[in-house]
Amino acid sequence: IKAAGSDEEALELLQKSLKEARPVGGAAGGGKGGDGEGGKDEQGQNLDPEAAEILTAATAHGADASRVAQALLSLKTYEEEEARKAAIEAEKPIPEENEKPMVGKWNPNGTFELVKSKQDGGLYFVGIDNDLDEIKGKLTLTGDWWTGLLNDFEGDPIGYFRCQFARDGVVLFQLAQVPEDDDGENLLDLELVEWPEDDEDGNPTATPAYMDMKFNRRRDSTAVLIETGTKIIKW
């Protein structure tokens, strides 16, 4: 640990120590945390017994106590966050066979996601309007199309949406206006919706959307470009 050239390298060594080894010899018998009940770093933050033993052993070999303790605390926070993410991932619902090709983030001339809900098991459209506000709607399978009414952020209906699987990484979608009566009131009846007409060959007139960041072929240099390039800045 003392010989580590960077905080990242020190963190990696500490993680390996936590998983593969226990301090040996007399190091664990005294100093911070040596009684097996844990200890504190120089800022008074609690270390678990195993981390306290590593701190004791590291400082006994000349390592900087503050740096080691901070790395241990960072490692603990990282592992807790990874455990939290793993728990959330384990509880995510598994799509049905006919939902699997649809779930994901799609890019036409904007971006939308199709998400299977943990709460009710339904398939949902989540997108964005011209004002960068969220639009959302629940979809149901009607024939070959996943279809639903979309609502704006205030909950007002703004139109109908439907999509279907085209090929791996591609879906087709259509949009339609909400039908109105003679007084201009919305008629929320799917049977009254006028979808775009099929082309002369009988194929649906639909817009393709492509799965986000899915490439069949990609340059090796692009991976480096994305990893090391400009980050997104919030204005």
Backbone as numpy.savetxt, mean C-alpha at the origin, in Angstrom:
# Nx Ny Nz CAx CAy CAz Cx Cy Cz
29.96 -3.80 15.60 29.12 -2.60 15.60 30.00 -1.35 15.60
31.06 -1.37 16.40 31.96 -0.23 16.47 32.58 0.06 15.10
32.83 -0.99 14.32 33.49 -0.82 13.03 32.53 -0.45 11.91
31.23 -0.38 12.21 30.25 -0.07 11.16 30.54 1.30 10.56
30.46 1.37 9.24 30.79 2.61 8.56 29.64 3.59 8.45
28.41 3.15 8.76 27.26 4.03 8.64 26.18 3.55 9.59
25.19 4.41 9.83 24.07 4.01 10.69 23.32 2.83 10.09
23.20 2.81 8.75 22.49 1.70 8.10 23.21 0.38 8.33
24.54 0.42 8.25 25.32 -0.79 8.47 25.23 -1.22 9.93
25.26 -0.26 10.84 25.12 -0.59 12.26 23.77 -1.23 12.52
22.73 -0.69 11.90 21.38 -1.23 12.08 21.29 -2.66 11.57
21.93 -2.92 10.43 21.94 -4.27 9.87 22.66 -5.24 10.79
23.78 -4.82 11.35 24.52 -5.68 12.27 23.72 -5.94 13.54
23.05 -4.92 14.03 22.24 -5.08 15.24 21.07 -6.03 14.99
20.45 -5.90 13.83 19.35 -6.78 13.49 19.82 -8.23 13.44
20.99 -8.44 12.86 21.55 -9.79 12.80 21.83 -10.31 14.20
22.33 -9.43 15.08 22.61 -9.83 16.45 21.33 -10.24 17.18
20.28 -9.48 16.96 19.01 -9.79 17.62 18.46 -11.15 17.20
18.64 -11.48 15.93 18.02 -12.69 15.41 18.90 -13.93 15.56
20.22 -13.76 15.54 21.09 -14.93 15.44 21.97 -15.17 16.65
22.13 -14.21 17.53 23.11 -14.39 18.60 22.68 -13.72 19.89
23.21 -14.21 20.99 23.07 -13.59 22.29 24.47 -13.20 22.76
24.63 -12.06 23.44 25.94 -11.72 23.98 26.45 -12.80 24.91
27.75 -13.08 24.84 28.35 -14.13 25.65 29.39 -13.53 26.59
29.89 -14.36 27.52 30.91 -13.87 28.45 30.26 -13.09 29.57
31.03 -12.17 30.17 30.53 -11.44 31.32 29.81 -10.17 30.97
29.65 -9.86 29.66 29.10 -8.57 29.28 27.67 -8.39 29.75
26.87 -9.48 29.73 25.47 -9.35 30.07 25.24 -9.31 31.57
26.25 -9.50 32.34 26.05 -9.58 33.77 26.00 -8.24 34.46
26.41 -7.18 33.85 26.39 -5.89 34.51 26.13 -4.79 33.53
26.09 -3.56 34.00 25.81 -2.44 33.12 24.34 -2.33 32.84
23.98 -1.51 31.84 22.58 -1.26 31.53 21.91 -2.53 31.04
20.83 -2.89 31.73 20.05 -4.02 31.27 20.64 -5.34 31.63
21.74 -5.43 32.34 22.38 -6.71 32.60 21.62 -7.60 33.54
20.63 -7.04 34.25 19.86 -7.87 35.18 18.73 -8.61 34.50
18.62 -8.47 33.18 17.59 -9.19 32.43 16.24 -8.52 32.49
16.13 -7.35 33.08 14.85 -6.67 33.18 14.77 -5.46 32.26
15.69 -5.37 31.33 15.68 -4.25 30.42 16.48 -3.10 30.96
16.53 -2.01 30.21 17.28 -0.84 30.62 16.82 0.36 29.85
17.58 1.45 29.96 17.24 2.67 29.26 18.46 3.21 28.54
18.20 3.92 27.43 19.30 4.57 26.77 19.58 5.90 27.47
20.50 6.68 26.92 20.89 7.91 27.60 19.77 8.94 27.65
18.76 8.79 26.76 17.62 9.70 26.79 16.50 9.17 27.68
16.74 8.05 28.34 15.75 7.50 29.27 14.67 6.67 28.61
14.82 6.32 27.31 13.83 5.51 26.64 14.07 4.04 26.95
13.00 3.30 27.11 13.10 1.91 27.53 13.62 1.02 26.41
14.53 0.12 26.78 15.01 -0.93 25.89 14.56 -2.26 26.47
14.17 -3.19 25.59 13.79 -4.50 26.11 15.06 -5.23 26.57
14.92 -6.30 27.39 16.09 -6.96 27.97 17.13 -7.39 26.95
16.67 -7.94 25.81 17.63 -8.41 24.81 18.41 -7.26 24.20
17.70 -6.15 23.92 18.38 -4.98 23.36 19.34 -4.39 24.38
18.93 -4.39 25.65 19.81 -3.85 26.70 21.09 -4.67 26.83
21.00 -5.98 26.65 22.18 -6.83 26.70 23.13 -6.51 25.55
22.55 -6.27 24.37 23.39 -5.92 23.22 24.07 -4.59 23.46
23.33 -3.64 24.03 23.92 -2.34 24.34 25.10 -2.50 25.31
24.90 -3.33 26.34 25.97 -3.55 27.31 27.20 -4.17 26.65
26.97 -5.20 25.82 28.08 -5.87 25.16 28.79 -4.94 24.19
28.02 -4.11 23.47 28.61 -3.21 22.49 29.47 -2.15 23.17
28.94 -1.57 24.25 29.70 -0.53 24.94 30.94 -1.11 25.61
30.86 -2.38 26.03 32.02 -3.02 26.64 33.16 -3.17 25.65
32.83 -3.18 24.36 33.86 -3.29 23.32 34.17 -1.93 22.71
33.76 -0.87 23.35 34.16 0.46 22.92 33.21 1.17 21.99
32.03 0.62 21.75 31.08 1.28 20.86 30.45 2.47 21.57
29.98 3.44 20.77 29.33 4.63 21.32 27.94 4.25 21.83
27.71 4.42 23.13 26.46 3.96 23.75 25.24 4.66 23.15
25.33 5.96 22.94 24.19 6.71 22.42 23.80 6.24 21.03
24.82 6.02 20.18 24.55 5.59 18.81 23.94 4.20 18.78
24.50 3.30 19.58 23.99 1.93 19.60 22.56 1.91 20.14
22.31 2.65 21.23 20.97 2.66 21.81 19.96 3.22 20.82
20.32 4.29 20.11 19.40 4.88 19.15 19.12 3.93 18.00
20.16 3.19 17.57 19.96 2.21 16.51 19.04 1.09 16.97
19.20 0.66 18.22 18.33 -0.39 18.77 16.89 0.08 18.83
16.69 1.32 19.26 15.34 1.86 19.31 14.74 2.00 17.91
15.57 2.42 16.96 15.11 2.53 15.57 14.73 1.16 15.03
15.54 0.16 15.36 15.25 -1.20 14.93 13.96 -1.70 15.53
13.74 -1.41 16.81 12.51 -1.83 17.47 11.30 -1.18 16.80
11.39 0.12 16.51 10.30 0.82 15.83 10.04 0.24 14.46
11.12 -0.06 13.73 11.01 -0.64 12.39 10.32 -2.00 12.45
10.74 -2.85 13.38 10.17 -4.20 13.48 8.71 -4.13 13.91
8.36 -3.19 14.80 6.97 -3.04 15.20 6.10 -2.59 14.02
6.64 -1.69 13.21 5.90 -1.22 12.04 5.74 -2.33 11.02
6.80 -3.11 10.81 6.71 -4.24 9.88 5.70 -5.26 10.37
5.66 -5.51 11.67 4.68 -6.45 12.24 3.27 -5.93 12.06
3.09 -4.60 12.23 1.77 -4.01 12.04 1.32 -4.15 10.59
2.24 -3.87 9.65 1.91 -4.01 8.23 1.57 -5.46 7.88
2.34 -6.41 8.45 2.10 -7.83 8.17 0.73 -8.25 8.69
0.34 -7.73 9.87 -0.96 -8.08 10.44 -2.10 -7.55 9.57
-1.93 -6.32 9.06 -2.95 -5.75 8.18 -3.04 -6.55 6.89
-1.87 -6.90 6.33 -1.83 -7.65 5.07 -2.49 -9.01 5.23
-2.27 -9.65 6.40 -2.83 -10.99 6.63 -4.35 -10.96 6.71
-4.92 -9.82 7.09 -6.37 -9.71 7.26 -7.08 -9.20 6.01
-6.31 -8.86 4.97 -6.94 -8.34 3.76 -7.77 -9.44 3.09
-8.93 -9.08 2.55 -9.78 -10.10 1.93 -9.18 -10.65 0.64
-9.45 -11.90 0.37 -8.96 -12.55 -0.85 -10.02 -12.43 -1.93
-9.70 -11.85 -3.09 -10.70 -11.69 -4.16 -11.20 -13.04 -4.67
-12.46 -13.05 -5.13 -13.00 -14.21 -5.80 -12.31 -14.35 -7.17
-12.47 -15.51 -7.80 -11.80 -15.76 -9.06 -12.14 -14.71 -10.11
-13.42 -14.31 -10.17 -13.81 -13.33 -11.20 -13.44 -11.90 -10.81
-12.97 -11.71 -9.57 -12.52 -10.39 -9.13 -11.01 -10.21 -9.30
-10.27 -11.32 -9.29 -8.80 -11.24 -9.30 -8.24 -10.44 -10.47
-8.77 -10.60 -11.71 -8.18 -9.81 -12.82 -8.50 -8.33 -12.72
-9.48 -7.95 -11.85 -9.94 -6.58 -11.81 -9.28 -5.75 -10.71
-8.91 -6.40 -9.61 -8.39 -5.69 -8.47 -7.03 -5.07 -8.80
-6.85 -3.80 -8.47 -5.58 -3.13 -8.72 -5.77 -1.67 -9.05
-4.68 -0.99 -9.32 -4.70 0.42 -9.72 -4.54 0.50 -11.23
-5.42 1.28 -11.87 -5.46 1.32 -13.32 -5.25 2.74 -13.82
-4.56 2.86 -14.96 -4.23 4.16 -15.52 -4.80 4.30 -16.93
-5.91 5.01 -17.08 -6.34 5.42 -18.42 -5.81 6.82 -18.64
-6.70 7.83 -18.83 -6.23 9.21 -18.88 -6.27 9.84 -17.49
-6.54 9.05 -16.48 -6.48 9.44 -15.08 -6.03 8.21 -14.32
-6.46 8.09 -13.09 -6.11 6.92 -12.29 -7.31 6.50 -11.46
-7.58 5.21 -11.42 -8.60 4.70 -10.51 -8.14 3.35 -9.97
-8.70 2.98 -8.85 -8.40 1.69 -8.24 -9.68 0.88 -8.09
-9.55 -0.42 -8.23 -10.62 -1.36 -7.93 -10.19 -2.15 -6.71
-10.96 -2.02 -5.64 -10.55 -2.55 -4.34 -11.65 -3.44 -3.78
-11.25 -4.61 -3.27 -12.19 -5.48 -2.59 -12.25 -5.08 -1.12
-13.44 -4.81 -0.63 -13.62 -4.31 0.73 -13.52 -5.43 1.76
-12.80 -5.15 2.85 -12.76 -6.07 3.98 -14.08 -6.04 4.74
-14.74 -4.88 4.75 -15.94 -4.70 5.56 -17.15 -5.47 5.02
-17.44 -5.33 3.72 -18.62 -6.00 3.18 -18.32 -6.97 2.05
-17.03 -7.12 1.69 -16.66 -8.07 0.65 -16.94 -7.60 -0.76
-17.46 -6.36 -0.92 -17.79 -5.86 -2.24 -16.59 -5.32 -2.98
-16.76 -5.15 -4.29 -15.72 -4.57 -5.14 -16.06 -3.10 -5.35
-15.08 -2.22 -5.09 -15.32 -0.78 -5.15 -14.42 -0.09 -6.16
-14.98 0.91 -6.82 -14.23 1.84 -7.64 -13.84 3.03 -6.76
-12.56 3.42 -6.80 -12.09 4.63 -6.12 -11.29 5.43 -7.13
-11.76 6.65 -7.40 -11.09 7.46 -8.41 -10.98 8.91 -7.99
-10.77 9.78 -8.96 -10.53 11.19 -8.69 -11.20 12.02 -9.78
-11.75 13.18 -9.38 -12.41 14.02 -10.37 -11.51 15.17 -10.80
-12.06 16.10 -11.58 -11.24 17.19 -12.12 -10.74 18.15 -11.04
-11.42 18.16 -9.89 -11.00 19.01 -8.77 -10.06 18.27 -7.81
-9.63 17.08 -8.21 -8.76 16.23 -7.39 -9.45 15.77 -6.11
-10.78 15.69 -6.15 -11.55 15.12 -5.04 -11.89 13.67 -5.36
-12.11 12.91 -4.31 -12.39 11.48 -4.48 -13.79 11.23 -5.02
-13.89 10.25 -5.90 -15.18 9.71 -6.32 -15.14 8.20 -6.05
-16.31 7.65 -5.73 -16.32 6.24 -5.31 -17.67 5.62 -5.63
-17.66 4.30 -5.82 -18.90 3.57 -6.04 -18.70 2.08 -5.91
-19.75 1.39 -5.47 -19.71 -0.07 -5.34 -20.13 -0.71 -6.66
-19.38 -1.73 -7.07 -19.64 -2.40 -8.34 -20.24 -3.78 -8.12
-21.13 -4.16 -9.02 -21.68 -5.52 -9.02 -21.53 -6.08 -10.43
-21.40 -7.38 -10.52 -21.20 -8.03 -11.81 -22.53 -8.16 -12.52
-22.64 -7.49 -13.68 -23.85 -7.54 -14.51 -23.45 -8.03 -15.89
-23.74 -9.29 -16.17 -23.25 -9.88 -17.42 -21.74 -9.98 -17.39
-21.09 -9.35 -18.38 -19.63 -9.35 -18.44 -19.01 -8.12 -17.79
-19.85 -7.24 -17.26 -19.35 -5.96 -16.77 -19.52 -5.82 -15.26
-18.48 -5.26 -14.63 -18.60 -4.80 -13.25 -19.13 -3.37 -13.30
-20.33 -3.18 -12.76 -21.07 -1.94 -12.98 -21.48 -1.30 -11.67
-21.47 0.04 -11.64 -21.93 0.72 -10.44 -22.12 2.21 -10.64
-22.84 2.82 -9.71 -23.07 4.26 -9.69 -21.93 4.93 -8.94
-21.35 5.99 -9.52 -20.28 6.72 -8.87 -20.84 7.97 -8.18
-20.33 8.25 -6.99 -20.74 9.41 -6.22 -19.54 10.30 -5.95
-19.78 11.62 -5.93 -18.70 12.54 -5.63 -18.43 12.58 -4.13
-17.54 13.46 -3.70 -17.12 13.51 -2.30 -18.29 13.86 -1.38
-19.26 14.62 -1.88 -20.44 14.98 -1.07 -21.49 13.89 -1.08
-21.29 12.84 -1.87 -22.25 11.75 -1.93 -23.29 11.89 -3.02
-23.13 12.87 -3.90 -24.09 13.06 -4.98 -23.70 12.20 -6.18
-24.68 11.58 -6.84 -24.39 10.74 -8.01 -23.89 11.58 -9.17
-22.83 11.12 -9.83 -22.26 11.87 -10.95 -22.22 11.06 -12.24
-22.52 9.79 -12.18 -22.50 9.00 -13.40 -22.32 7.52 -13.10
-22.48 6.71 -14.14 -22.32 5.27 -14.01 -20.99 4.85 -14.64
-20.45 3.78 -14.10 -19.16 3.25 -14.55 -19.31 1.75 -14.70
-18.67 1.20 -15.71 -18.57 -0.26 -15.82 -17.26 -0.63 -16.49
-16.74 -1.79 -16.13 -15.47 -2.25 -16.71 -15.47 -3.77 -16.81
-14.61 -4.27 -17.68 -14.46 -5.70 -17.86 -13.01 -6.02 -18.17
-12.64 -7.26 -17.88 -11.29 -7.74 -18.15 -11.08 -7.84 -19.66
-9.92 -7.34 -20.13 -9.59 -7.44 -21.55 -8.47 -8.46 -21.77
-7.35 -8.25 -21.11 -6.23 -9.18 -21.14 -5.37 -8.89 -19.92
-4.34 -9.69 -19.72 -3.50 -9.50 -18.54 -2.97 -8.08 -18.48
-3.29 -7.37 -17.40 -2.81 -6.01 -17.21 -3.64 -4.94 -17.88
-4.78 -5.32 -18.49 -5.60 -4.34 -19.20 -7.09 -4.61 -18.90
-7.82 -3.54 -18.59 -9.27 -3.61 -18.49 -9.87 -2.58 -19.43
-11.11 -2.79 -19.81 -11.87 -1.82 -20.62 -12.95 -1.21 -19.74
-13.18 0.09 -19.89 -14.24 0.70 -19.09 -15.06 1.67 -19.91
-16.28 1.92 -19.44 -17.19 2.87 -20.05 -17.80 3.75 -18.96
-18.16 4.95 -19.35 -18.85 5.88 -18.47 -20.19 6.26 -19.10
-21.19 6.53 -18.27 -22.50 6.93 -18.76 -23.13 7.93 -17.80
-23.95 8.80 -18.33 -24.61 9.79 -17.52 -25.75 9.17 -16.71
-26.09 9.83 -15.61 -27.24 9.41 -14.81 -28.51 9.82 -15.56
-29.44 8.90 -15.82 -30.69 9.26 -16.51 -31.49 10.28 -15.69
-32.25 11.13 -16.38 -33.08 12.13 -15.72 -34.51 12.06 -16.26
-35.46 12.48 -15.40 -36.85 12.57 -15.85 -37.07 13.93 -16.53
-38.31 14.20 -16.88 -38.62 15.44 -17.60 -38.34 16.68 -16.76
-38.31 16.54 -15.45 -38.05 17.67 -14.56 -36.57 17.80 -14.20
-35.73 16.96 -14.78 -34.31 17.02 -14.51 -33.87 16.30 -13.25
-34.77 15.50 -12.66 -34.42 14.74 -11.47 -33.74 13.43 -11.86
-32.76 13.03 -11.06 -32.04 11.81 -11.36 -32.93 10.58 -11.26
-32.73 9.68 -12.21 -33.41 8.38 -12.18 -32.33 7.32 -11.97
-32.20 6.86 -10.73 -31.14 5.91 -10.41 -31.61 4.49 -10.71
-31.76 4.23 -12.00 -32.23 2.94 -12.49 -31.25 2.46 -13.55
-30.53 1.39 -13.25 -29.50 0.89 -14.15 -30.06 0.51 -15.51
-31.32 0.06 -15.55 -31.91 -0.35 -16.83 -32.14 0.82 -17.77
-32.15 2.05 -17.24 -32.39 3.22 -18.07 -31.09 3.85 -18.56
-29.96 3.34 -18.10 -28.66 3.92 -18.46 -28.35 3.64 -19.93
-27.90 4.67 -20.64 -27.53 4.54 -22.05 -26.00 4.47 -22.16
-25.52 3.27 -22.41 -24.08 3.05 -22.55 -23.65 3.33 -23.99
-22.37 3.60 -24.21 -21.90 3.80 -25.59 -22.24 2.59 -26.47
-22.61 2.86 -27.72 -22.97 1.79 -28.63 -21.73 1.01 -29.06
-21.94 -0.27 -29.39 -20.84 -1.09 -29.89 -20.41 -0.59 -31.27
-19.17 -0.94 -31.64 -18.70 -0.54 -32.97 -19.33 -1.43 -34.03
-18.95 -1.21 -35.29 -19.59 -1.94 -36.40 -19.29 -3.42 -36.37
-18.24 -3.83 -35.65 -17.92 -5.26 -35.52 -18.57 -5.89 -34.29
-19.34 -5.10 -33.57 -20.02 -5.63 -32.39 -19.20 -5.60 -31.13
-18.04 -4.95 -31.18 -17.19 -4.84 -29.99 -17.56 -3.59 -29.20
-17.44 -3.65 -27.87 -17.80 -2.48 -27.07 -16.88 -1.30 -27.34
-17.47 -0.11 -27.44 -16.68 1.10 -27.56 -16.26 1.51 -26.16
-15.05 1.14 -25.80 -14.60 1.32 -24.42 -13.17 1.84 -24.40
-12.81 2.41 -23.26 -11.47 2.96 -23.07 -10.60 1.96 -22.32
-9.40 1.68 -22.83 -8.52 0.76 -22.09 -7.86 1.47 -20.90
-7.65 0.74 -19.84 -6.88 1.22 -18.69 -5.84 0.17 -18.37
-4.65 0.63 -18.02 -3.51 -0.27 -17.85 -3.09 -0.34 -16.39
-2.77 -1.55 -15.93 -2.38 -1.71 -14.54 -1.15 -0.89 -14.23
-1.22 -0.17 -13.12 -0.16 0.75 -12.72 1.16 0.03 -12.54
2.21 0.55 -13.19 3.59 0.07 -13.05 3.76 -1.40 -13.43
2.92 -1.89 -14.34 3.10 -3.26 -14.84 3.74 -3.16 -16.22
4.89 -3.78 -16.35 5.61 -3.76 -17.62 5.93 -5.19 -18.05
5.72 -5.48 -19.33 6.19 -6.75 -19.87 7.70 -6.70 -20.11
8.17 -5.55 -20.58 9.61 -5.35 -20.78 9.98 -3.97 -20.25
11.17 -3.88 -19.65 11.60 -2.62 -19.08 13.13 -2.54 -19.07
13.66 -1.36 -19.32 15.10 -1.18 -19.31 15.65 -1.28 -17.89
16.83 -1.88 -17.76 17.47 -1.96 -16.44 17.77 -0.56 -15.89
18.10 0.36 -16.79 18.45 1.71 -16.35 17.27 2.43 -15.72
16.03 2.03 -16.09 14.85 2.73 -15.55 14.67 2.45 -14.08
14.98 1.23 -13.65 14.86 0.90 -12.23 15.76 1.80 -11.39
16.97 2.04 -11.90 17.89 2.94 -11.20 17.35 4.37 -11.22
16.80 4.77 -12.36 16.24 6.12 -12.49 15.12 6.36 -11.48
14.20 5.40 -11.36 13.08 5.54 -10.44 13.56 5.55 -9.00
14.51 4.69 -8.69 14.98 4.55 -7.31 15.76 5.77 -6.85
16.51 6.39 -7.75 17.40 7.46 -7.34 16.93 8.84 -7.80
15.83 8.90 -8.54 15.40 10.16 -9.13 14.65 11.06 -8.17
14.10 12.15 -8.70 13.41 13.17 -7.92 12.21 12.58 -7.19
12.07 12.95 -5.92 10.94 12.51 -5.14 9.74 13.43 -5.35
8.54 12.91 -5.05 7.33 13.71 -5.14 7.34 14.76 -4.03
7.08 16.00 -4.39 7.07 17.09 -3.42 5.65 17.61 -3.28
5.17 17.73 -2.04 3.84 18.29 -1.79 3.90 19.81 -1.89
3.05 20.37 -2.73 3.04 21.83 -2.93 2.22 22.48 -1.83
